[in-house]
Amino acid sequence: MDQDRTLHAMRATSLGSLTRTSRRWGAGRVCTHQGCLTQLSTYNPTELCAVHQHDVQISYRAPRRSKRDIALDAADTWDYIEEYRSTA
């Protein structure tokens, strides 16, 4: 390795330690629609199965971040990197 080059390293955290477990609802629940015997998933927060959820739409997507928030996060990251480089 060249003596002129400096190796900079950053520590990382595995994604597994940052994720949280999915919320669960009671096991053994059955759709409450009259005559339906469908067993509901423990991940389904409603009292109806997918077939009988005509007007119910659940969004599991995270809200979109504004370009300003993304830019601020990037600026903070670069500030951290520059600070780290100056102390190394």
mmCIF file with all atom_site columns, C-alpha atoms in Angstrom:
data_model
loop_
_atom_site.group_PDB
_atom_site.id
_atom_site.type_symbol
_atom_site.label_atom_id
_atom_site.label_alt_id
_atom_site.label_comp_id
_atom_site.label_asym_id
_atom_site.label_entity_id
_atom_site.label_seq_id
_atom_site.pdbx_PDB_ins_code
_atom_site.Cartn_x
_atom_site.Cartn_y
_atom_site.Cartn_z
_atom_site.occupancy
_atom_site.B_iso_or_equiv
_atom_site.pdbx_formal_charge
_atom_site.auth_seq_id
_atom_site.auth_comp_id
_atom_site.auth_asym_id
_atom_site.auth_atom_id
_atom_site.pdbx_PDB_model_num
ATOM 1  C CA . MET A 1 1  ? 0.000   0.000   0.000  1.00 0.00 ? 1  MET A CA 1
ATOM 2  C CA . ASP A 1 2  ? 1.303   3.472   -0.848 1.00 0.00 ? 2  ASP A CA 1
ATOM 3  C CA . GLN A 1 3  ? 2.498   5.513   2.089  1.00 0.00 ? 3  GLN A CA 1
ATOM 4  C CA . ASP A 1 4  ? 0.808   8.603   0.611  1.00 0.00 ? 4  ASP A CA 1
ATOM 5  C CA . ARG A 1 5  ? -2.620  7.093   0.950  1.00 0.00 ? 5  ARG A CA 1
ATOM 6  C CA . THR A 1 6  ? -4.603  7.126   4.151  1.00 0.00 ? 6  THR A CA 1
ATOM 7  C CA . LEU A 1 7  ? -7.236  4.527   4.817  1.00 0.00 ? 7  LEU A CA 1
ATOM 8  C CA . HIS A 1 8  ? -10.450 5.843   6.358  1.00 0.00 ? 8  HIS A CA 1
ATOM 9  C CA . ALA A 1 9  ? -13.010 3.445   7.721  1.00 0.00 ? 9  ALA A CA 1
ATOM 10 C CA . MET A 1 10 ? -16.502 3.912   9.063  1.00 0.00 ? 10 MET A CA 1
ATOM 11 C CA . ARG A 1 11 ? -18.284 1.539   11.346 1.00 0.00 ? 11 ARG A CA 1
ATOM 12 C CA . ALA A 1 12 ? -21.621 0.221   10.245 1.00 0.00 ? 12 ALA A CA 1
ATOM 13 C CA . THR A 1 13 ? -24.565 -1.325  11.993 1.00 0.00 ? 13 THR A CA 1
ATOM 14 C CA . SER A 1 14 ? -26.241 -4.312  10.422 1.00 0.00 ? 14 SER A CA 1
ATOM 15 C CA . LEU A 1 15 ? -29.742 -3.657  9.154  1.00 0.00 ? 15 LEU A CA 1
ATOM 16 C CA . GLY A 1 16 ? -31.068 -6.450  11.305 1.00 0.00 ? 16 GLY A CA 1
ATOM 17 C CA . SER A 1 17 ? -30.366 -4.478  14.463 1.00 0.00 ? 17 SER A CA 1
ATOM 18 C CA . LEU A 1 18 ? -32.203 -1.403  13.146 1.00 0.00 ? 18 LEU A CA 1
ATOM 19 C CA . THR A 1 19 ? -35.430 -3.079  12.117 1.00 0.00 ? 19 THR A CA 1
ATOM 20 C CA . ARG A 1 20 ? -38.285 -3.583  14.480 1.00 0.00 ? 20 ARG A CA 1
ATOM 21 C CA . THR A 1 21 ? -40.549 -6.581  14.527 1.00 0.00 ? 21 THR A CA 1
ATOM 22 C CA . SER A 1 22 ? -43.915 -6.375  12.802 1.00 0.00 ? 22 SER A CA 1
ATOM 23 C CA . ARG A 1 23 ? -46.902 -5.662  14.972 1.00 0.00 ? 23 ARG A CA 1
ATOM 24 C CA . ARG A 1 24 ? -49.215 -8.649  15.419 1.00 0.00 ? 24 ARG A CA 1
ATOM 25 C CA . TRP A 1 25 ? -52.874 -8.974  16.270 1.00 0.00 ? 25 TRP A CA 1
ATOM 26 C CA . GLY A 1 26 ? -54.573 -11.932 17.926 1.00 0.00 ? 26 GLY A CA 1
ATOM 27 C CA . ALA A 1 27 ? -54.203 -15.416 16.494 1.00 0.00 ? 27 ALA A CA 1
ATOM 28 C CA . GLY A 1 28 ? -57.257 -17.483 15.575 1.00 0.00 ? 28 GLY A CA 1
ATOM 29 C CA . ARG A 1 29 ? -59.444 -14.527 14.553 1.00 0.00 ? 29 ARG A CA 1
ATOM 30 C CA . VAL A 1 30 ? -62.100 -15.054 11.871 1.00 0.00 ? 30 VAL A CA 1
ATOM 31 C CA . CYS A 1 31 ? -63.564 -12.512 9.418  1.00 0.00 ? 31 CYS A CA 1
ATOM 32 C CA . THR A 1 32 ? -66.617 -10.828 10.963 1.00 0.00 ? 32 THR A CA 1
ATOM 33 C CA . HIS A 1 33 ? -68.518 -10.601 7.643  1.00 0.00 ? 33 HIS A CA 1
ATOM 34 C CA . GLN A 1 34 ? -71.701 -12.665 7.833  1.00 0.00 ? 34 GLN A CA 1
ATOM 35 C CA . GLY A 1 35 ? -71.084 -16.213 6.610  1.00 0.00 ? 35 GLY A CA 1
ATOM 36 C CA . CYS A 1 36 ? -67.334 -15.809 6.064  1.00 0.00 ? 36 CYS A CA 1
ATOM 37 C CA . LEU A 1 37 ? -65.126 -18.366 7.781  1.00 0.00 ? 37 LEU A CA 1
ATOM 38 C CA . THR A 1 38 ? -61.774 -17.012 6.616  1.00 0.00 ? 38 THR A CA 1
ATOM 39 C CA . GLN A 1 39 ? -59.123 -17.091 9.333  1.00 0.00 ? 39 GLN A CA 1
ATOM 40 C CA . LEU A 1 40 ? -57.373 -13.733 9.554  1.00 0.00 ? 40 LEU A CA 1
ATOM 41 C CA . SER A 1 41 ? -53.620 -13.339 9.525  1.00 0.00 ? 41 SER A CA 1
ATOM 42 C CA . THR A 1 42 ? -52.019 -12.191 12.744 1.00 0.00 ? 42 THR A CA 1
ATOM 43 C CA . TYR A 1 43 ? -50.630 -9.278  10.677 1.00 0.00 ? 43 TYR A CA 1
ATOM 44 C CA . ASN A 1 44 ? -54.108 -8.137  9.570  1.00 0.00 ? 44 ASN A CA 1
ATOM 45 C CA . PRO A 1 45 ? -55.211 -5.327  11.916 1.00 0.00 ? 45 PRO A CA 1
ATOM 46 C CA . THR A 1 46 ? -58.828 -5.266  10.672 1.00 0.00 ? 46 THR A CA 1
ATOM 47 C CA . GLU A 1 47 ? -61.773 -7.491  11.507 1.00 0.00 ? 47 GLU A CA 1
ATOM 48 C CA . LEU A 1 48 ? -62.402 -8.345  7.835  1.00 0.00 ? 48 LEU A CA 1
ATOM 49 C CA . CYS A 1 49 ? -60.554 -10.547 5.350  1.00 0.00 ? 49 CYS A CA 1
ATOM 50 C CA . ALA A 1 50 ? -59.166 -9.059  2.125  1.00 0.00 ? 50 ALA A CA 1
ATOM 51 C CA . VAL A 1 51 ? -62.234 -10.160 0.137  1.00 0.00 ? 51 VAL A CA 1
ATOM 52 C CA . HIS A 1 52 ? -64.604 -8.187  2.391  1.00 0.00 ? 52 HIS A CA 1
ATOM 53 C CA . GLN A 1 53 ? -62.466 -5.058  2.810  1.00 0.00 ? 53 GLN A CA 1
ATOM 54 C CA . HIS A 1 54 ? -64.086 -3.159  -0.058 1.00 0.00 ? 54 HIS A CA 1
ATOM 55 C CA . ASP A 1 55 ? -63.325 0.390   1.082  1.00 0.00 ? 55 ASP A CA 1
ATOM 56 C CA . VAL A 1 56 ? -60.436 -0.267  3.413  1.00 0.00 ? 56 VAL A CA 1
ATOM 57 C CA . GLN A 1 57 ? -56.946 0.311   2.071  1.00 0.00 ? 57 GLN A CA 1
ATOM 58 C CA . ILE A 1 58 ? -53.992 0.121   4.393  1.00 0.00 ? 58 ILE A CA 1
ATOM 59 C CA . SER A 1 59 ? -50.755 1.737   3.330  1.00 0.00 ? 59 SER A CA 1
ATOM 60 C CA . TYR A 1 60 ? -47.603 0.269   4.783  1.00 0.00 ? 60 TYR A CA 1
ATOM 61 C CA . ARG A 1 61 ? -45.286 2.616   2.897  1.00 0.00 ? 61 ARG A CA 1
ATOM 62 C CA . ALA A 1 62 ? -43.312 5.187   4.778  1.00 0.00 ? 62 ALA A CA 1
ATOM 63 C CA . PRO A 1 63 ? -44.240 8.803   4.090  1.00 0.00 ? 63 PRO A CA 1
ATOM 64 C CA . ARG A 1 64 ? -42.183 10.480  1.386  1.00 0.00 ? 64 ARG A CA 1
ATOM 65 C CA . ARG A 1 65 ? -39.372 12.677  2.597  1.00 0.00 ? 65 ARG A CA 1
ATOM 66 C CA . SER A 1 66 ? -39.034 16.191  1.251  1.00 0.00 ? 66 SER A CA 1
ATOM 67 C CA . LYS A 1 67 ? -36.012 17.111  -0.849 1.00 0.00 ? 67 LYS A CA 1
ATOM 68 C CA . ARG A 1 68 ? -35.083 19.584  1.899  1.00 0.00 ? 68 ARG A CA 1
ATOM 69 C CA . ASP A 1 69 ? -34.976 16.847  4.558  1.00 0.00 ? 69 ASP A CA 1
ATOM 70 C CA . ILE A 1 70 ? -32.898 14.602  2.302  1.00 0.00 ? 70 ILE A CA 1
ATOM 71 C CA . ALA A 1 71 ? -30.464 17.456  1.616  1.00 0.00 ? 71 ALA A CA 1
ATOM 72 C CA . LEU A 1 72 ? -30.148 18.270  5.330  1.00 0.00 ? 72 LEU A CA 1
ATOM 73 C CA . ASP A 1 73 ? -29.411 14.618  6.164  1.00 0.00 ? 73 ASP A CA 1
ATOM 74 C CA . ALA A 1 74 ? -26.773 14.498  3.421  1.00 0.00 ? 74 ALA A CA 1
ATOM 75 C CA . ALA A 1 75 ? -25.182 17.721  4.716  1.00 0.00 ? 75 ALA A CA 1
ATOM 76 C CA . ASP A 1 76 ? -25.055 16.301  8.257  1.00 0.00 ? 76 ASP A CA 1
ATOM 77 C CA . THR A 1 77 ? -23.421 13.138  6.931  1.00 0.00 ? 77 THR A CA 1
ATOM 78 C CA . TRP A 1 78 ? -20.764 15.101  5.051  1.00 0.00 ? 78 TRP A CA 1
ATOM 79 C CA . ASP A 1 79 ? -20.115 17.267  8.133  1.00 0.00 ? 79 ASP A CA 1
ATOM 80 C CA . TYR A 1 80 ? -19.567 14.091  10.155 1.00 0.00 ? 80 TYR A CA 1
ATOM 81 C CA . ILE A 1 81 ? -17.207 12.674  7.541  1.00 0.00 ? 81 ILE A CA 1
ATOM 82 C CA . GLU A 1 82 ? -15.212 15.900  7.348  1.00 0.00 ? 82 GLU A CA 1
ATOM 83 C CA . GLU A 1 83 ? -14.981 16.077  11.141 1.00 0.00 ? 83 GLU A CA 1
ATOM 84 C CA . TYR A 1 84 ? -13.813 12.458  11.251 1.00 0.00 ? 84 TYR A CA 1
ATOM 85 C CA . ARG A 1 85 ? -11.173 13.113  8.589  1.00 0.00 ? 85 ARG A CA 1
ATOM 86 C CA . SER A 1 86 ? -9.838  16.148  10.439 1.00 0.00 ? 86 SER A CA 1
ATOM 87 C CA . THR A 1 87 ? -9.329  14.134  13.633 1.00 0.00 ? 87 THR A CA 1
ATOM 88 C CA . ALA A 1 88 ? -7.673  11.155  11.937 1.00 0.00 ? 88 ALA A CA 1
#
